[in-house]
CSV table of C-alpha atoms and ligand atoms in Angstrom, one decimal:
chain,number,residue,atom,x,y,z
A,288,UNK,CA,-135.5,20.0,-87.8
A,289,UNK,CA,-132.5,18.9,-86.1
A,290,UNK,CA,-129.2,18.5,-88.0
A,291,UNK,CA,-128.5,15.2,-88.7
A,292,UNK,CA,-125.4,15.4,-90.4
A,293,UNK,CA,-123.3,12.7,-89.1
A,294,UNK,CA,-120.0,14.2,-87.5
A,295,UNK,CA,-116.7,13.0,-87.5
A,296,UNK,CA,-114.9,11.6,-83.9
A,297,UNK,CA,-111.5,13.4,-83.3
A,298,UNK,CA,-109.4,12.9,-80.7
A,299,UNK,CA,-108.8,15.7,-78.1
A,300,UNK,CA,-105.8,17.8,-78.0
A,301,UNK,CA,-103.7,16.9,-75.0
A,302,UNK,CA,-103.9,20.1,-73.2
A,303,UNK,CA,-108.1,20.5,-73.6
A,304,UNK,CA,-107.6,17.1,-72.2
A,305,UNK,CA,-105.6,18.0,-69.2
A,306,UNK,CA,-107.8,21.0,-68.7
A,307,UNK,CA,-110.7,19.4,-68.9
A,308,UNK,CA,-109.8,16.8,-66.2
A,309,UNK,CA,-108.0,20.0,-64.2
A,310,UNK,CA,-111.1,21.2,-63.4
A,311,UNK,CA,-112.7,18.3,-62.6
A,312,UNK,CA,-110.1,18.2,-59.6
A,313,UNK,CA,-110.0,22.0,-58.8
A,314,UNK,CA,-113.0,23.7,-58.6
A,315,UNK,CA,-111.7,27.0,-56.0
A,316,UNK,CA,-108.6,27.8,-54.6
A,317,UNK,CA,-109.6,25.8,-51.2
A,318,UNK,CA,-109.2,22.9,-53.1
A,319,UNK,CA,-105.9,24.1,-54.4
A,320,UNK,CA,-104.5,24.3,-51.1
A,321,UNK,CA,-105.9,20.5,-49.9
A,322,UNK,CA,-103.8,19.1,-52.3
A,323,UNK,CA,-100.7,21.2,-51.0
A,324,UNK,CA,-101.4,20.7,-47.7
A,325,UNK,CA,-101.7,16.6,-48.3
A,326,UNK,CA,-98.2,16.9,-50.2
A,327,UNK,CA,-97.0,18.7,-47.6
A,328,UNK,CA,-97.8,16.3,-44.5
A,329,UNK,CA,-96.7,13.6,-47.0
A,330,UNK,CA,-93.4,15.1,-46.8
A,331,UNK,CA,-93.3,14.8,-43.0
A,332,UNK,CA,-93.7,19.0,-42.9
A,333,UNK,CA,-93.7,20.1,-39.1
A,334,UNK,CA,-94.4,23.9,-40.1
A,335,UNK,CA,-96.7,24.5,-42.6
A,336,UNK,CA,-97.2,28.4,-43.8
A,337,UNK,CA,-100.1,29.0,-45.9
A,338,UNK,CA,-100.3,32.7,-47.2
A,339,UNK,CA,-103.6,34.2,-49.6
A,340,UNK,CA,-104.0,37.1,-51.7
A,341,UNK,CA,-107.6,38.1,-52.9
A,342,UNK,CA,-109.2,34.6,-51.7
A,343,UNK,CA,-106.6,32.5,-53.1
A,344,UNK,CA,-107.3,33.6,-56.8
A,345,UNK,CA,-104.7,36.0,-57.5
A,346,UNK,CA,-102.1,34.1,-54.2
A,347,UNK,CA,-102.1,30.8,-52.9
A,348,UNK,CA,-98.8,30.0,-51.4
A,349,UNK,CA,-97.9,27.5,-49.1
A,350,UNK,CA,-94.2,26.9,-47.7
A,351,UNK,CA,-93.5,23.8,-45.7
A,352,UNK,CA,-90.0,22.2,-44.2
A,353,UNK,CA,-91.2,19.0,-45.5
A,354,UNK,CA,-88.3,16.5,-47.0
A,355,UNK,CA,-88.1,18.8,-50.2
A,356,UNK,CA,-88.1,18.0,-53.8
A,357,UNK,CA,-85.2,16.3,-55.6
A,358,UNK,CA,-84.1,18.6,-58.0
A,359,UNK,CA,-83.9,15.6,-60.8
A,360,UNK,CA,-87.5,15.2,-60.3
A,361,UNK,CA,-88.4,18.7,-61.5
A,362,UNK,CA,-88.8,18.4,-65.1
A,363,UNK,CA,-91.5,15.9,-64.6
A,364,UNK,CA,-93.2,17.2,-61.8
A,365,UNK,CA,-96.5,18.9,-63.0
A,366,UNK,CA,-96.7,16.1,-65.5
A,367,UNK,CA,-100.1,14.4,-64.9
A,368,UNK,CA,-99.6,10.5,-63.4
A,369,UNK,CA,-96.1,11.5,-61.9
A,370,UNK,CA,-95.7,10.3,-58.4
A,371,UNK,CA,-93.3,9.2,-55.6
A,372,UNK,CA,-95.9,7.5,-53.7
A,373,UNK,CA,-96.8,4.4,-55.7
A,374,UNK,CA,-94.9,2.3,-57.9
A,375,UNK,CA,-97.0,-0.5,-59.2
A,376,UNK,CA,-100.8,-1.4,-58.2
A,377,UNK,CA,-100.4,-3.3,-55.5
A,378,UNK,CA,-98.7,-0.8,-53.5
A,379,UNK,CA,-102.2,0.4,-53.3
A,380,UNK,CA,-102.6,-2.1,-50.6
A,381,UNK,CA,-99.9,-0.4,-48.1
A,382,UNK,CA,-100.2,3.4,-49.5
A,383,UNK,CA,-99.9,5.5,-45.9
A,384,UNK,CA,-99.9,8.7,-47.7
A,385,UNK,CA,-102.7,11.2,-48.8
A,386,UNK,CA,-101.9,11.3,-51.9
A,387,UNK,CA,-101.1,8.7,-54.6
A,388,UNK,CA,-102.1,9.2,-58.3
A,389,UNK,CA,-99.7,12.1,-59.3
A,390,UNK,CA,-102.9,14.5,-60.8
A,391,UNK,CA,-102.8,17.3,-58.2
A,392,UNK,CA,-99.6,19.6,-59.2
A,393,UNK,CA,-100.6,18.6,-62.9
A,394,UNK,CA,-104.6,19.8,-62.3
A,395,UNK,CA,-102.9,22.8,-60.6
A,396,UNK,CA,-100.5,24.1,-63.4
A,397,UNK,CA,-102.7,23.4,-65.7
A,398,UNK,CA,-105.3,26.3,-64.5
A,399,UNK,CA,-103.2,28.6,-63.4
A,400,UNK,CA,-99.3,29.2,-63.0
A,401,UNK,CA,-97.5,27.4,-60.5
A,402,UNK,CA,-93.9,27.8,-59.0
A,403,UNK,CA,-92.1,25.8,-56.5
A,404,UNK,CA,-88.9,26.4,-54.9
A,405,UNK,CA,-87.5,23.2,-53.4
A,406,UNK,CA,-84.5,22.9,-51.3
A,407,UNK,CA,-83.6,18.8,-49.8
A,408,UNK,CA,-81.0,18.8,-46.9
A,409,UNK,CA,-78.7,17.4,-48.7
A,410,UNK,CA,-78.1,20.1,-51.2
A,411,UNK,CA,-76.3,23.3,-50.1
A,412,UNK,CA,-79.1,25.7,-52.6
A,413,UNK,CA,-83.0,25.6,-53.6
A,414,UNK,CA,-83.9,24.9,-57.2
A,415,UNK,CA,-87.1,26.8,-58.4
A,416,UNK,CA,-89.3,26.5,-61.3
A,417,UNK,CA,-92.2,27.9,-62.8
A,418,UNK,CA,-94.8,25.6,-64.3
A,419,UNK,CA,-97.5,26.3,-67.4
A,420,UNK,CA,-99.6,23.5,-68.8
A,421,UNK,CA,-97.7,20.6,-66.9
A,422,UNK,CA,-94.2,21.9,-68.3
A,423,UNK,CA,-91.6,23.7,-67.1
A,424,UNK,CA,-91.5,27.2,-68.5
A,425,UNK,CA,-88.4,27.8,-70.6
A,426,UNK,CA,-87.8,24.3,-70.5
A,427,UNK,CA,-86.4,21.7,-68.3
A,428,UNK,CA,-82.7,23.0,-69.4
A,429,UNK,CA,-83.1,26.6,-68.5
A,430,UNK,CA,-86.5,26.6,-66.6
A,431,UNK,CA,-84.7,24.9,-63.4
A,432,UNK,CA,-82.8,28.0,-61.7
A,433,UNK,CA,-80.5,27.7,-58.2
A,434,UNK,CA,-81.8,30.3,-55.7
A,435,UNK,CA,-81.8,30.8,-52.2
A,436,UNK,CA,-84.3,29.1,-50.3
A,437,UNK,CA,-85.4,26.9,-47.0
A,438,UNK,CA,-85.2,23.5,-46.0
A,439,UNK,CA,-88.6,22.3,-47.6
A,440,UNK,CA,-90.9,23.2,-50.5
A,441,UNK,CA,-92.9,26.4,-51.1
A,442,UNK,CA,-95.4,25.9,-53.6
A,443,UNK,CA,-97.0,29.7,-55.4
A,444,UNK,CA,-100.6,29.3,-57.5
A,445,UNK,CA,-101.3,32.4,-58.8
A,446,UNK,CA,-103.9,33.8,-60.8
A,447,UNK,CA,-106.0,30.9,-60.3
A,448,UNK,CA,-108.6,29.8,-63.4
A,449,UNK,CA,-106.7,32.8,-65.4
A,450,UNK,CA,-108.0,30.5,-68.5
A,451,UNK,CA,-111.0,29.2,-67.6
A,452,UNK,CA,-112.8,32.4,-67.4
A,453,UNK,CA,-116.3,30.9,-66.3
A,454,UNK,CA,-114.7,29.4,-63.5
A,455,UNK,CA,-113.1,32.4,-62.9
A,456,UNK,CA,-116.5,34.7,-63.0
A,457,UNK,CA,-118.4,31.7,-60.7
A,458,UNK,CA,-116.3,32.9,-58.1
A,459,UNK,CA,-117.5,36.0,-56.7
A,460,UNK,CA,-116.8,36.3,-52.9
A,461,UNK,CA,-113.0,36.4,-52.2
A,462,UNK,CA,-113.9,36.6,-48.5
A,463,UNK,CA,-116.2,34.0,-48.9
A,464,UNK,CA,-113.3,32.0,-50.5
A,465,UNK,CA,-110.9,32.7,-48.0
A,466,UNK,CA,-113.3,31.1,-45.2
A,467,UNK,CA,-113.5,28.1,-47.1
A,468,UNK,CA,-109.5,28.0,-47.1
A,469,UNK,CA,-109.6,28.8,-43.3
A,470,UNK,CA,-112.1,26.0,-43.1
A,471,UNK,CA,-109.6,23.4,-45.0
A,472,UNK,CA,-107.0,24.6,-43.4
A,473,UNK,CA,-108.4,24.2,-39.7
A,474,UNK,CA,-109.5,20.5,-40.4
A,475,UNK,CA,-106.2,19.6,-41.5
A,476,UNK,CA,-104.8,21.1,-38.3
A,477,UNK,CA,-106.9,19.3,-36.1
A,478,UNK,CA,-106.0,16.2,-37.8
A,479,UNK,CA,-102.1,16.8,-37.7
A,480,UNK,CA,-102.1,18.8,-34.1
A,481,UNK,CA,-98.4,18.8,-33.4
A,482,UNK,CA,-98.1,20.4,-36.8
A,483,UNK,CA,-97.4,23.7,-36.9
A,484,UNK,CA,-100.2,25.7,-39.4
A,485,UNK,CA,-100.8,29.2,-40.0
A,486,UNK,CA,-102.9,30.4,-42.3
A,487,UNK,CA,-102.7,34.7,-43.4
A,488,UNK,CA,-104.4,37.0,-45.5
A,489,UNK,CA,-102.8,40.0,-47.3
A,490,UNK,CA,-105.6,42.8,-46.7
A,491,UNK,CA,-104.4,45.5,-48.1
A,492,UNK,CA,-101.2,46.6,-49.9
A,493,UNK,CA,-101.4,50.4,-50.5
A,494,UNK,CA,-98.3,51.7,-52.2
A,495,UNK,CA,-95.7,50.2,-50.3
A,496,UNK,CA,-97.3,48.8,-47.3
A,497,UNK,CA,-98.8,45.8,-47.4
A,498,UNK,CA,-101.1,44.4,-44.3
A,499,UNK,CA,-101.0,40.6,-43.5
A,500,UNK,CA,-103.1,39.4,-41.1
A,501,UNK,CA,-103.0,36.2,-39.4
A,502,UNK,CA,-106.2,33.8,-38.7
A,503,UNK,CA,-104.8,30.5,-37.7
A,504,UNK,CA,-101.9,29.4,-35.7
A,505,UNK,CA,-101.1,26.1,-34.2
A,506,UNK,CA,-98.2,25.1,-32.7
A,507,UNK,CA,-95.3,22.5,-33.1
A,508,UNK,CA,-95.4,19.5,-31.0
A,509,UNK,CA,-91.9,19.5,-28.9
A,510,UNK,CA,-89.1,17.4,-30.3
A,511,UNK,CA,-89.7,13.7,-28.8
A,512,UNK,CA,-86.7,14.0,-26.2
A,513,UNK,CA,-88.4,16.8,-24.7
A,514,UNK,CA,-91.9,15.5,-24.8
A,515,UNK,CA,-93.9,13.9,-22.2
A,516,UNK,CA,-95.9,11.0,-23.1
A,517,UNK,CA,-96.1,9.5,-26.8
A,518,UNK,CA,-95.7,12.7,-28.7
A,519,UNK,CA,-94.9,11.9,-32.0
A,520,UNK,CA,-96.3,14.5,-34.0
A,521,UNK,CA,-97.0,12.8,-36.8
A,522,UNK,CA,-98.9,13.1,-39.6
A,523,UNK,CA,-101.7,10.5,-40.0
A,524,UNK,CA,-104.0,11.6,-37.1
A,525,UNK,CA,-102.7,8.3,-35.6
A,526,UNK,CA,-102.2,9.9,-32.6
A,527,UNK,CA,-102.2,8.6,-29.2
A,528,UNK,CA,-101.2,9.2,-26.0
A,529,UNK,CA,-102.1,12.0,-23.1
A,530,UNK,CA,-99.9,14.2,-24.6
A,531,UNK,CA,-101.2,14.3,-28.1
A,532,UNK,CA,-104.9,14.5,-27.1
A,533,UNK,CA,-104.0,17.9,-25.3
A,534,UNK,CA,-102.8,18.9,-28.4
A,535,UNK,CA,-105.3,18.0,-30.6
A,536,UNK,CA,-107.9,19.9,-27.8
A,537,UNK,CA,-105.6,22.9,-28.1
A,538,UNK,CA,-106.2,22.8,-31.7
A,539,UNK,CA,-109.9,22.2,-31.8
A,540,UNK,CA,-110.2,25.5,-29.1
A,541,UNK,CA,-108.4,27.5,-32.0
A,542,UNK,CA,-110.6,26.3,-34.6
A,543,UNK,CA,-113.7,26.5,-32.9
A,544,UNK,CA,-113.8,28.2,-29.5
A,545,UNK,CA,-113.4,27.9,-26.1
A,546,UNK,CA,-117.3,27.0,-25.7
A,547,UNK,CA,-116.9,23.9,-28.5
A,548,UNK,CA,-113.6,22.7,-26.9
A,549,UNK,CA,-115.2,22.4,-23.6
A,550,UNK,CA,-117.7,20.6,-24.0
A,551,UNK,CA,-116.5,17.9,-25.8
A,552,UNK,CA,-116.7,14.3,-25.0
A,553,UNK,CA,-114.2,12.0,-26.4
A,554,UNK,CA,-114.9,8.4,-28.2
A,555,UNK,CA,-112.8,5.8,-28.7
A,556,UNK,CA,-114.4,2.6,-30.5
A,557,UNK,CA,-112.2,-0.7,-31.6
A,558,UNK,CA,-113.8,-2.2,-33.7
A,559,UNK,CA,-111.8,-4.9,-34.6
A,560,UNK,CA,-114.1,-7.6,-33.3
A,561,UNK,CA,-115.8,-7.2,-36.3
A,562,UNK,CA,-114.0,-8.4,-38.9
A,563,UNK,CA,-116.0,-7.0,-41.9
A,564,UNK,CA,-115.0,-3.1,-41.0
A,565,UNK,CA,-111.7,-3.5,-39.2
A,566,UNK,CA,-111.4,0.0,-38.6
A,567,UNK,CA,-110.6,2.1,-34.5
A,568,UNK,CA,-112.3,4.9,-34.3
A,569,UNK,CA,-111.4,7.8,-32.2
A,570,UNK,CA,-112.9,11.2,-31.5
A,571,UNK,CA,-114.5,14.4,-29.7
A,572,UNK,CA,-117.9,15.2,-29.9
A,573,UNK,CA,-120.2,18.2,-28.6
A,574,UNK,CA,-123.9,18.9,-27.7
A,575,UNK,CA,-123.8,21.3,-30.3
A,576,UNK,CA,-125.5,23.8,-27.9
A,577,UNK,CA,-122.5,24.9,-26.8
A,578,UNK,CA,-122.1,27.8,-29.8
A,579,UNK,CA,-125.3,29.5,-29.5
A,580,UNK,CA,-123.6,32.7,-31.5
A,581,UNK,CA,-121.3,32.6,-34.5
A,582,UNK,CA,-120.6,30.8,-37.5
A,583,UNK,CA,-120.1,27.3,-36.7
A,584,UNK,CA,-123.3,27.5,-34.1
A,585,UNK,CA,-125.6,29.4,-36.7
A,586,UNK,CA,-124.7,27.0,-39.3
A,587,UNK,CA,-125.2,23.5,-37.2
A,588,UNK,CA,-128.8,24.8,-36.1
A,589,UNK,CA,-129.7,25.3,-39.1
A,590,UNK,CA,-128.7,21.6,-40.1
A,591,UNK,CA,-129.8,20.3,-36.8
A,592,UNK,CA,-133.7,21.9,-37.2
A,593,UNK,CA,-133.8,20.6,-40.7
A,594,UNK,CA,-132.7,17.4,-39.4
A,595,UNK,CA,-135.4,17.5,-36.8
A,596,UNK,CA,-138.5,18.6,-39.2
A,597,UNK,CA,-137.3,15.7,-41.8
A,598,UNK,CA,-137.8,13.1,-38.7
A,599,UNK,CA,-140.0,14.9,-37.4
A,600,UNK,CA,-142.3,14.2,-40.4
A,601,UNK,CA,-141.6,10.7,-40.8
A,602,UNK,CA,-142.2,9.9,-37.5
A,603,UNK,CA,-144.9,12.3,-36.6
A,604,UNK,CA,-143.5,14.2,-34.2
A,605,UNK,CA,-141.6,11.5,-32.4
A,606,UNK,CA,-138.1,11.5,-34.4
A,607,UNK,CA,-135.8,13.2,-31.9
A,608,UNK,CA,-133.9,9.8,-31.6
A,609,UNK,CA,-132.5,10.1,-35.4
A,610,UNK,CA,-132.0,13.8,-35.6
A,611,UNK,CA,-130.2,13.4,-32.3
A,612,UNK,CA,-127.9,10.7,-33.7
A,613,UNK,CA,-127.5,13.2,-36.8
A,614,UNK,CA,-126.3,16.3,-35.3
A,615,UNK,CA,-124.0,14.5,-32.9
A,616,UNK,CA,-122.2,13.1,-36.1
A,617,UNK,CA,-122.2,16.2,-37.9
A,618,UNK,CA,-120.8,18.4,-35.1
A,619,UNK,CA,-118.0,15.6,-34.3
A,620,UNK,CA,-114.5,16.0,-34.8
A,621,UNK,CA,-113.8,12.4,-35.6
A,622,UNK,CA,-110.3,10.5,-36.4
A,623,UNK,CA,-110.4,7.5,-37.9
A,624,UNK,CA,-107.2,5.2,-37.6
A,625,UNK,CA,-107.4,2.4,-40.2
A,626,UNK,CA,-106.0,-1.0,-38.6
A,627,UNK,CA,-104.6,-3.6,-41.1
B,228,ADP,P1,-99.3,12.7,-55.5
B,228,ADP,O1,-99.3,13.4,-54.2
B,228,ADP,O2,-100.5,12.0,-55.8
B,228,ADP,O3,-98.0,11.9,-55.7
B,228,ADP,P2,-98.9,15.4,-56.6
B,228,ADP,O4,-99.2,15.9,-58.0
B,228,ADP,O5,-99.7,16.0,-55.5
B,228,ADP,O6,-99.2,13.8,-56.7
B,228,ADP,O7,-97.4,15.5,-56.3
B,228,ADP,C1,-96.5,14.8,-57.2
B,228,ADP,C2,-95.2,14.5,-56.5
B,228,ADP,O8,-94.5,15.7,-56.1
B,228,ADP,C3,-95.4,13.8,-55.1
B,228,ADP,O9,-95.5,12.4,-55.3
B,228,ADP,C4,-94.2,14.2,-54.3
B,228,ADP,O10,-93.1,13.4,-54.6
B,228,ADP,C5,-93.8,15.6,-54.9
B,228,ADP,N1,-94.2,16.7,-54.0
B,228,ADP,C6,-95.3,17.5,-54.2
B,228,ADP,N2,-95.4,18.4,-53.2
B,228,ADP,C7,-94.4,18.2,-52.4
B,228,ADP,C8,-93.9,18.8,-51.2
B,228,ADP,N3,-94.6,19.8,-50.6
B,228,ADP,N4,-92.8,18.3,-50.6
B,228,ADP,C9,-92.1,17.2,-51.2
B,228,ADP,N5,-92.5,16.6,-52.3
B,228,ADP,C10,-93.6,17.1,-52.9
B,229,MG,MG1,-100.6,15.0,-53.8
């Protein structure tokens, strides 16, 4: 018989709160780092250094050179709802940034601990700060320390999900962990190429020596006075111009080979004739034949036959038009510039 007793509504404790909705945001250390990254190109970073420990559970660091954090701002900043990028709702209309609603830092501090050092170019030292439940440990009087630093912010999760031990036991695979980082982090490069990333893993650090080895590495666009074309290396993927595409390219071939970067065919739709989507879009897309060994190629034939047996079955054999369509999309690297 089941209890019936009729029990009393409390309201939540603000931190259960805040971990509650942390973990709705971060579910891994991959996507740890997409918020970072996304402050990080919000910052207008041209070098972004993304260093993991142990999958990103016991290290996630990430140092940019990015505009910095004003060290008035660092009492508040793991607060939940704290932000630089909007103001009042409307703003929403112009927003040009990734990010907009002040939760990531907060989601991230609040499941594991957190420490940014910070240094703007106006101010001759770096401020750090360690962060626990949204707040600055020791507090915002003591907690904020002068130290040496770069131009830029470096942002240290460590010990990911240390109190949310399910979460922390759901995550078995550190390598398998780390590919999904490499996997963020090569999609963000592709759509900022002209922005330096490199992503590295400690292996191993026996006694004193410890063994860092290096998976991705893009390069910097040149400086627009030495730049040919319409280099601007900006953020948004809004790039354009001969020079840029080459870039872009570049990155792709580092991402995904030689064989993909080859064969790709590039797309450029405006679609500004019609006025209900208003949107340009630009891309590359491959065969996806091109990989026939390695991760990316085992991965998109198995998508691409599952594709073709669910047409296949609908249309009685005749569906290679739809699965066609299908495994084009999926295997595109695709930009999409948002006009007006
Ligand atoms: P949001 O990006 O939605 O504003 P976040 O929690 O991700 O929220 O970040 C809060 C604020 O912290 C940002 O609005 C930004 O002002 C600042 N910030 C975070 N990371 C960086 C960074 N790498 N460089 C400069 N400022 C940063
Ligand atoms: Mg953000």
């Amino acid at each position: 018989m089941a209890d019936l007793k009729v029990k009393r509504i409390k309201k939540l404790d603000t931190t259960v709160i805040n971990r509650i909705a942390a973990g709705e945001i971060i579910h891994r250390p991959s996507n740890a780092l997409k918020e970072i990254l996304e402050n990080a190109f919000d910052a207008h970073s041209t070098q972004i250094q993304i260093l993991v420990k142990e999958g990103g559970m016991k290290l996630l660091q990430v140092q940019d050179d990015g505009a910095g954090i004003s060290p008035e701002d660092l009492g508040i900043l793991c607060e939940r709802f704290t932000t630089s990028k909007l103001q009042k709702y409307e703003d929403l209309e112009s927003i040009e940034t990734y990010g907009f609603r002040g939760e990531a830092l907060a989601s991230i501090s609040h499941v594991s601990y957190l420490t940014v050092v910070t240094k703007t170019r106006d101010s001759p030292v770096a401020y750090k700060a360690k962060y626990v439940d949204g707040k600055v440990l020791g507090g915002e009087n003591s907690g904020i320390v002068k130290c040496a630093g770069n131009n830029g912010t470096q942002i240290a999760v460590e010990d990911l999900f240390y109190n949310i031990p399910y979460r922390k036991q759901a995550i078995k695979k550190a390598s398998e962990e780390y590919n999904r980082i490499l996997d963020v982090a090569g999609k963000y490069a592709i759509h900022n190429a002209g922005i330096s990333i490199t992503c590295r893993k400690v292996v191993g650090s026996g006694g004193s020596k410890t063994t860092i080895c290096t998976d991705l590495q893009t390069q910097r666009a040149p400086p627009p006075s030495t730049a040919r074309g319409n280099s601007s290396g900006n953020s948004s993927g809004n790039s354009s111009g001969a020079t840029n595409n080459a870039s872009k390219l570049k990155v792709i071939q580092q991402v995904y080979g030689k064989q993909v970067s080859n064969s790709l065919i590039e797309f450029k739709k405006d679609l500004m004739e019609n006025r209900d989507l208003r949107v340009k879009i630009e891309g590359y897309c491959s065969s996806g034949r091109d990989n026939e060994s390695g991760g990316t190629g085992v991965a998109l034939r198995k998508t691409i036959s599952t594709l073709e047996s669910i047409s296949g079955s609908r249309n009685n054999g005749g569906g290679g038009g739809m699965s066609f369509l299908l495994f084009r999309i999926i295997q595109s690297v695709c930009v999409f510039e948002f006009v007006g």
